[in-house]
Tab-separated table of C-alpha atoms in Angstrom:
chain	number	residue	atom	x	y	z
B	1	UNK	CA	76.356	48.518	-15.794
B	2	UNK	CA	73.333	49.342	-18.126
B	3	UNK	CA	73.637	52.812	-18.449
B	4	UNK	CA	77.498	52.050	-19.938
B	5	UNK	CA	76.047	49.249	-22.388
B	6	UNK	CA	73.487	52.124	-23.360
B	7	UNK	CA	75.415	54.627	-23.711
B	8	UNK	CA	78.585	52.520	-25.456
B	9	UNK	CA	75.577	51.251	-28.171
B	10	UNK	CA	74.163	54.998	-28.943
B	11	UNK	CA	77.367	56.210	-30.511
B	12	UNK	CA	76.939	54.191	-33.569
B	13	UNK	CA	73.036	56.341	-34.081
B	14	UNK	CA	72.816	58.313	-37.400
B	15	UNK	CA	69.462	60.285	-38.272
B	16	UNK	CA	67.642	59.226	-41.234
B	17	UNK	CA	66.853	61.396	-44.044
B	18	UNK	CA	63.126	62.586	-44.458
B	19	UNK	CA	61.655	62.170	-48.116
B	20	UNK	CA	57.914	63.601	-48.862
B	21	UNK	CA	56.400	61.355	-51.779
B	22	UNK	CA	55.494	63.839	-54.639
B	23	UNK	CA	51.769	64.375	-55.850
B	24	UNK	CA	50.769	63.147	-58.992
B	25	UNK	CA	50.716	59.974	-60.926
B	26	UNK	CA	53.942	57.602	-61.099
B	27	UNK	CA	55.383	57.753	-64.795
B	28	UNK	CA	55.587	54.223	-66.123
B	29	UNK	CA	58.506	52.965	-68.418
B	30	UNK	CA	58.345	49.664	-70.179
B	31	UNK	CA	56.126	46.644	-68.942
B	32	UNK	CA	56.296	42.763	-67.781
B	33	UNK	CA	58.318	41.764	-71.012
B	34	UNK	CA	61.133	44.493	-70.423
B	35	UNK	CA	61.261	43.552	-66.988
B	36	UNK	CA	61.640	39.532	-68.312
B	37	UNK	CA	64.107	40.629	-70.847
B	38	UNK	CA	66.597	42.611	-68.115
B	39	UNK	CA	66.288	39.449	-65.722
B	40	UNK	CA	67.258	37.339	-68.571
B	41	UNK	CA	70.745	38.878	-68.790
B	42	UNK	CA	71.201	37.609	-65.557
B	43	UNK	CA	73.322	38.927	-62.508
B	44	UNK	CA	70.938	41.506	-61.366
B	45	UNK	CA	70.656	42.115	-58.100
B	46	UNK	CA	66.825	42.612	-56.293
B	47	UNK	CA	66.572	44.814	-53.443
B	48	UNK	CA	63.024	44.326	-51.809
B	49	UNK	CA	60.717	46.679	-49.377
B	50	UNK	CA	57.298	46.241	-47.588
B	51	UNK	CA	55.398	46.250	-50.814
B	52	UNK	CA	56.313	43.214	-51.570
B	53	UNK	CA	54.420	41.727	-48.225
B	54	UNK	CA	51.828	43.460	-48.182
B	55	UNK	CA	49.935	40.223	-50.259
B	56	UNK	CA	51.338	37.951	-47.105
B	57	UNK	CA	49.435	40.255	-44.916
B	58	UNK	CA	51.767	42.613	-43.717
B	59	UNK	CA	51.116	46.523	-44.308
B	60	UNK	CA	53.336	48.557	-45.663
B	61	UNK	CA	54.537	51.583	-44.683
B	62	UNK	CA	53.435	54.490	-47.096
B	63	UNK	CA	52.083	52.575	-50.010
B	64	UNK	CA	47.996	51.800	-50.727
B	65	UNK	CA	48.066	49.159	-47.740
B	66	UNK	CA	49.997	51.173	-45.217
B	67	UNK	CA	47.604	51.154	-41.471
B	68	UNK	CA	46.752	54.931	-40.386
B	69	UNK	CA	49.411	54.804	-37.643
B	70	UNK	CA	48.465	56.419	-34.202
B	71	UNK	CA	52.524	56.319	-32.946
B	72	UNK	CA	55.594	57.398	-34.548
B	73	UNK	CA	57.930	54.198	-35.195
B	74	UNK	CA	59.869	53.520	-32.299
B	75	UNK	CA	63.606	54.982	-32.527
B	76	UNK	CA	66.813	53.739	-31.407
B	77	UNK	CA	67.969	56.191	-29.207
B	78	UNK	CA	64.240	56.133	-27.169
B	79	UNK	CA	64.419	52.198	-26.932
B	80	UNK	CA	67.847	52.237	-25.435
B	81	UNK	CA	67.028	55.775	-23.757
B	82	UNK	CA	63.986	55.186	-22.330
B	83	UNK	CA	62.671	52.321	-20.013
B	84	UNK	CA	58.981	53.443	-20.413
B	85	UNK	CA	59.201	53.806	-24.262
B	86	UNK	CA	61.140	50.510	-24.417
B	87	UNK	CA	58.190	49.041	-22.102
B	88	UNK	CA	55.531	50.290	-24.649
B	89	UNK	CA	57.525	48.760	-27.399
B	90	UNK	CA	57.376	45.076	-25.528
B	91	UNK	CA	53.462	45.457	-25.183
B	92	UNK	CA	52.901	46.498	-28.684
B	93	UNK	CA	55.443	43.869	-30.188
B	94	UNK	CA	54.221	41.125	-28.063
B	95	UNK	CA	50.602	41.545	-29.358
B	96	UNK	CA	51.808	42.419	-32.628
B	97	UNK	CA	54.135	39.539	-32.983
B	98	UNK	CA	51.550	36.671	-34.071
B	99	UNK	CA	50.682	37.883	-37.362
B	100	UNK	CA	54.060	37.993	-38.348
B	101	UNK	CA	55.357	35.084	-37.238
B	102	UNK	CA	52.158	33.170	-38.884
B	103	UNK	CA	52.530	35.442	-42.403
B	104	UNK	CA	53.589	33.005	-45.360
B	105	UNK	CA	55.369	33.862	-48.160
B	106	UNK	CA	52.963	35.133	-51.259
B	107	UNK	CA	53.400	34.575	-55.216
B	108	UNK	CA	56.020	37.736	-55.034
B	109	UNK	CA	58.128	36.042	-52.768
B	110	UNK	CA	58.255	32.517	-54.429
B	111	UNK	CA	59.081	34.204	-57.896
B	112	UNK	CA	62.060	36.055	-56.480
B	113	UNK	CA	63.317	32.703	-55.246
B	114	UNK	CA	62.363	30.952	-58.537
B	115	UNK	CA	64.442	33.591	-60.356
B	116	UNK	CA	67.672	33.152	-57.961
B	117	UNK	CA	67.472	29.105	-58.461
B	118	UNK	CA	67.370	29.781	-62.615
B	119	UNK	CA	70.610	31.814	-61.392
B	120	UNK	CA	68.993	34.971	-63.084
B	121	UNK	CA	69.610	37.115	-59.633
B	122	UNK	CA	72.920	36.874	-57.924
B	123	UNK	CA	72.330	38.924	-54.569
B	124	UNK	CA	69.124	39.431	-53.053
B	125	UNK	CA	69.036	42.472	-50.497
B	126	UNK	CA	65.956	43.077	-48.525
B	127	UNK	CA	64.685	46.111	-46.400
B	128	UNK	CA	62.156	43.916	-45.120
B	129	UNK	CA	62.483	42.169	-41.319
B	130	UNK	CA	59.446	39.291	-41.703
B	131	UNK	CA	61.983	36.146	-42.632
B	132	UNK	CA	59.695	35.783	-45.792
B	133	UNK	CA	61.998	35.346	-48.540
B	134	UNK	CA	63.770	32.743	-46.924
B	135	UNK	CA	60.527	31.117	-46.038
B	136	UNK	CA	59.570	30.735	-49.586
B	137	UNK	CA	63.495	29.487	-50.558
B	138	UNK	CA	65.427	32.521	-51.069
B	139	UNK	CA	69.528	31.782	-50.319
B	140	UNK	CA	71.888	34.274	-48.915
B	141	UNK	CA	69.362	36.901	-48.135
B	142	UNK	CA	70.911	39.987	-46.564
B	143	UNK	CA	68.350	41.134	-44.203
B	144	UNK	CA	69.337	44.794	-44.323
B	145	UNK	CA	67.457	46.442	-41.588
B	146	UNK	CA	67.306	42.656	-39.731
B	147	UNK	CA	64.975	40.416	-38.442
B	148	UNK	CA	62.371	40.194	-35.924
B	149	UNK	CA	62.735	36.753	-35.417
B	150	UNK	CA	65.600	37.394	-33.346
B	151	UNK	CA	66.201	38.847	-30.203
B	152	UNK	CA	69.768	40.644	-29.019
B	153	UNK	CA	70.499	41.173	-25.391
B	154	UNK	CA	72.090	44.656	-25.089
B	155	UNK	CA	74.150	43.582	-22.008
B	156	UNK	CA	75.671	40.495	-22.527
B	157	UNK	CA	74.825	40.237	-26.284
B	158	UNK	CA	73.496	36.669	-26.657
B	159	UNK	CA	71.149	35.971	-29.838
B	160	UNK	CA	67.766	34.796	-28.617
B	161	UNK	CA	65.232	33.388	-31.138
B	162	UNK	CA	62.209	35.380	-31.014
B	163	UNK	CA	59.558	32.390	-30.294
B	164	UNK	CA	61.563	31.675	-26.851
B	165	UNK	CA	61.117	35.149	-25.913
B	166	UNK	CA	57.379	35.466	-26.508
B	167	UNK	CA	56.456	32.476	-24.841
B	168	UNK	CA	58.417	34.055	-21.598
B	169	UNK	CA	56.316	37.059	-22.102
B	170	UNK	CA	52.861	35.014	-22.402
B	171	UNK	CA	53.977	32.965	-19.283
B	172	UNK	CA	54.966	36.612	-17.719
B	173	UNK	CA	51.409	38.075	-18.474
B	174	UNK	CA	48.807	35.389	-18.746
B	175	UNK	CA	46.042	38.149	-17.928
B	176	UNK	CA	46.970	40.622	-20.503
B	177	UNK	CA	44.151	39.809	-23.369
B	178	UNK	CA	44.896	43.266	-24.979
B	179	UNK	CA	44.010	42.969	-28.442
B	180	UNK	CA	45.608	44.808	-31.333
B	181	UNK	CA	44.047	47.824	-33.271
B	182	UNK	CA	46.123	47.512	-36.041
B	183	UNK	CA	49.381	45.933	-36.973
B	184	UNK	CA	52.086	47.847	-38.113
B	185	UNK	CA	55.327	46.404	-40.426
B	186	UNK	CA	57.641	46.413	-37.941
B	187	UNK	CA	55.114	43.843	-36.074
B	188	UNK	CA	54.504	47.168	-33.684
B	189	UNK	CA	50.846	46.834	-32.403
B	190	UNK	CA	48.569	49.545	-32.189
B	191	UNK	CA	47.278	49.392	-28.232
B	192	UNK	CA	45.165	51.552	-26.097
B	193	UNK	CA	47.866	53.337	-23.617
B	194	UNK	CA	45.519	51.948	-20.784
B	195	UNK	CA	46.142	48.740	-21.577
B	196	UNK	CA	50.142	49.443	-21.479
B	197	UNK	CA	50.605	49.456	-17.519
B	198	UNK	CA	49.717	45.692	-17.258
B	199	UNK	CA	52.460	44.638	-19.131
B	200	UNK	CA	55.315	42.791	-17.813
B	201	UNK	CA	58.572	42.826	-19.423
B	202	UNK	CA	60.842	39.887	-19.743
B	203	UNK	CA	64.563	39.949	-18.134
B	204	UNK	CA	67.414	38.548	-20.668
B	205	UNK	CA	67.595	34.092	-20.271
B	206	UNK	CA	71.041	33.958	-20.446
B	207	UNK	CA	72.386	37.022	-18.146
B	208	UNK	CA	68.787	37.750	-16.207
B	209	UNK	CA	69.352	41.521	-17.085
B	210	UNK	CA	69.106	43.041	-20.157
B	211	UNK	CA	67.803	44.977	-22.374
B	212	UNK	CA	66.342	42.662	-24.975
B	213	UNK	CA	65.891	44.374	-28.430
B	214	UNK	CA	64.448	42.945	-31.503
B	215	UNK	CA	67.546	42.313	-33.814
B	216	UNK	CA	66.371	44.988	-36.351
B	217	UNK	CA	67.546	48.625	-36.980
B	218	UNK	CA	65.312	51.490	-35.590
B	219	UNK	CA	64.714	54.663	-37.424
B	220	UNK	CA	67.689	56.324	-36.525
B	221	UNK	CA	70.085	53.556	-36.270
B	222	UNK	CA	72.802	52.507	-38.468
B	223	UNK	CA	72.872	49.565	-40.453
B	224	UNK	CA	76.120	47.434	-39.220
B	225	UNK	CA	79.139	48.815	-41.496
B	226	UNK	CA	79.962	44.954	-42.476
B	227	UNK	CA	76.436	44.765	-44.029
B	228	UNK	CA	77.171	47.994	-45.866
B	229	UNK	CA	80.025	46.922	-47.357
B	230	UNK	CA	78.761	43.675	-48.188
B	231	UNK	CA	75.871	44.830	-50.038
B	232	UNK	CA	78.221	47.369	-52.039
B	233	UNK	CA	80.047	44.078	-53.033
B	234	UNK	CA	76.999	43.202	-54.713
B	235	UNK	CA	75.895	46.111	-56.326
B	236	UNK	CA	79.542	46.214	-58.088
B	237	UNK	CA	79.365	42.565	-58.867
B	238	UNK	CA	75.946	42.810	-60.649
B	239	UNK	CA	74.692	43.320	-63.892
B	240	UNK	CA	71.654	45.065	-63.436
B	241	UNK	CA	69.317	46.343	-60.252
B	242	UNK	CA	65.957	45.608	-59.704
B	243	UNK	CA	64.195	47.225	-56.712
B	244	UNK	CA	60.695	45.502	-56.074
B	245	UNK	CA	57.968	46.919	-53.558
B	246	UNK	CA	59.803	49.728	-51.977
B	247	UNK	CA	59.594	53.818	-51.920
B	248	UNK	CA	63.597	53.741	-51.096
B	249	UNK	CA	62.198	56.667	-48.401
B	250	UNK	CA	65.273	56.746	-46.334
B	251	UNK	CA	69.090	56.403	-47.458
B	252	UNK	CA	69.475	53.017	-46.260
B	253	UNK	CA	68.424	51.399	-49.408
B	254	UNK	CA	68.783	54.319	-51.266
B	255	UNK	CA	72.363	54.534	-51.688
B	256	UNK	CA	72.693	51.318	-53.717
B	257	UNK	CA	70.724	52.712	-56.305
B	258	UNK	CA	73.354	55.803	-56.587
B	259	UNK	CA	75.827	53.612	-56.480
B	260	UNK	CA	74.432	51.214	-59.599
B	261	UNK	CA	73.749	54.638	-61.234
B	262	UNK	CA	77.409	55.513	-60.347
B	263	UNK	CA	78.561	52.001	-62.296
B	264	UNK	CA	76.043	53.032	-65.367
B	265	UNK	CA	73.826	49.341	-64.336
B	266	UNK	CA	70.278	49.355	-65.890
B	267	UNK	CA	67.701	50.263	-62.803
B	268	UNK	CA	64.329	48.543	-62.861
B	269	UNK	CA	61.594	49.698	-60.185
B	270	UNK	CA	58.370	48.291	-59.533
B	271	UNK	CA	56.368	49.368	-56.413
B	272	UNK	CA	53.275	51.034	-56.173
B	273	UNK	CA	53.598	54.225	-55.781
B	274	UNK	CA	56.110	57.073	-55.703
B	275	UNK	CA	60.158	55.897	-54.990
B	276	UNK	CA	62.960	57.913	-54.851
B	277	UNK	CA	64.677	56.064	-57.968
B	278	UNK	CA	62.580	57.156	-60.201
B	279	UNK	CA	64.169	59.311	-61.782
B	280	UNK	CA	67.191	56.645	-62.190
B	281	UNK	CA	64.753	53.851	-63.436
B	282	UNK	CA	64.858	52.694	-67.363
B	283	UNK	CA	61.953	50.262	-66.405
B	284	UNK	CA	59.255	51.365	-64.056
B	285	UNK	CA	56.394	49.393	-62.921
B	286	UNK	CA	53.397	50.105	-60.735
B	287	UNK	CA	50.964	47.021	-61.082
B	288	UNK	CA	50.731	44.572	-58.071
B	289	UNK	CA	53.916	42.451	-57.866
B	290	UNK	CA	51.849	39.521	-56.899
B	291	UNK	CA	50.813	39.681	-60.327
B	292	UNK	CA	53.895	41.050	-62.252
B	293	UNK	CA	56.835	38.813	-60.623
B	294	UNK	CA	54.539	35.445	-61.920
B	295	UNK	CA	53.950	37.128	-64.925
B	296	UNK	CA	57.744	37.756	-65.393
B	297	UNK	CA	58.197	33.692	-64.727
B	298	UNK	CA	55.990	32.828	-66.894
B	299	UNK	CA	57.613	35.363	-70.070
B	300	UNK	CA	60.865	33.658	-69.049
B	301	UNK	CA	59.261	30.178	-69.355
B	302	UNK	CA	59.993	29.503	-65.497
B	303	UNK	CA	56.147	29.723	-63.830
B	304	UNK	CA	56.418	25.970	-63.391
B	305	UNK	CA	59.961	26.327	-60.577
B	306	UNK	CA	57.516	28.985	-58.394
């Protein structure tokens, strides 16, 4: 029965293009009061990346704060492929899994969420999986690449939240003290592979089978066509697009910036170093969005709704 669930799930894979950040310094266009003056046309649209968690203590990926990563990211087709991988993952995400689900949402978080109440941003997209917008107020967040506070069984399907699963896995493996090199994004730990073959997975509650995957999309998965389309809806119903905190690396977030170029919207990027829109941005920042989102607020007379 699991080897049909697998291999019924792995036809909807697609690769993910590869993008090398160029060398050199980032070309800046405009500053805080630009970016204040585009958000006060209202409609625009903010699609988010790991730079803008990296202040809630969550590394990015590539950017100044990205962890020196021992393991390739885990891909689809080896977690549904591959019991051992797939047991690696569990050991890595179960140790890794605290310091996400105890991040809180920083001064870049509570300004996008200040800016959507003022009705300045009509459709928030993020490529992030942490919950954090939401946590700091954010409505109607489409959680692009999903969220690892929930679980999906692969056999039957059922929707587990992630805190019932972990505390299955700590019952499961009361000895296992391993302790976490580094934390990735993703909430992947970094472990010594000796400490990997004490691990115990946990079985599905509702079926007893399995598997159980974190409800977010590997690297070389496809986002759910629904989602797509939904967050093409938004990019042709907005005014403007602002992308905060993220290189736009792989096509996933990418394409809504070709299609806003496509619709002639104003692009606005701020993340630390290089991103694939730069070349479409009439506004690009590089300073700390911890410090430029409040800054924004506060140009636009809102710092006191953060």
């Amino acid at each position: 029965m699991m080897e049909t669930v697998v291999r019924s799930v792995m036809r909807y894979t697609a690769p993910q293009e590869a993008w090398e950040a160029p060398e050199g310094t980032v070309p800046v266009h405009g500053d805080v009061a630009a970016l204040a003056t585009l958000l006060a046309e209202g409609g625009a649209l903010v699609l988010t990346g790991a730079g803008i968690s990296t202040d809630s203590g969550i590394p990015d990926y590539r950017g100044p704060t990205s962890a020196a990563r021992r393991h390739a990211p885990m891909t689809y087709e080896a977690f549904v492929g591959d019991p051992v991988a797939r047991h690696r993952y569990w050991a890595r995400s179960h140790v890794g899994w605290p310091q996400i689900a105890g991040a809180r949402p920083n001064a870049g978080h509570r300004a996008v969420a200040s800016l959507q109440r003022a009705g300045l941003v009509r459709g928030l997209i993020t490529q992030n999986v942490d919950g954090l917008h939401q946590a700091a107020g954010a409505r109607d967040v489409v959680e692009l690449h999903g969220a690892l506070g929930r679980v999906v069984c692969l056999g039957c399907r059922e929707v587990h939240a992630r805190g019932r699963i972990q505390d299955r896995l700590t019952t499961l493996n009361p000895g296992f003290g391993a302790r976490a090199a580094a934390i990735n994004p993703d909430g992947d730990a970094e472990l010594a592979d000796a400490e990997l073959d004490r691990f115990t997975m946990a079985a599905c509650p509702a079926c007893a089978d399995g598997p159980l995957k974190p409800d977010v999309v590997f690297f070389g998965e496809s986002v759910p066509r629904p989602r797509v389309d939904h967050c093409f809806d938004l990019v042709d119903r907005a005014r403007s697009l602002v992308v905060l905190g993220s290189s736009l690396t792989v096509m996933s977030g990418l394409r809504f910036v070709h299609a806003a170029v496509r619709r002639g919207l104003p692009v606005a990027v701020a993340t630390a170093g290089p991103s694939r829109a730069d070349a479409a941005a009439t506004i690009r920042l590089t300073d700390q969005l911890g410090l430029v989102l409040p800054a924004v607020l506060d140009t636009l007379g809102l710092a006191d709704r953060a």
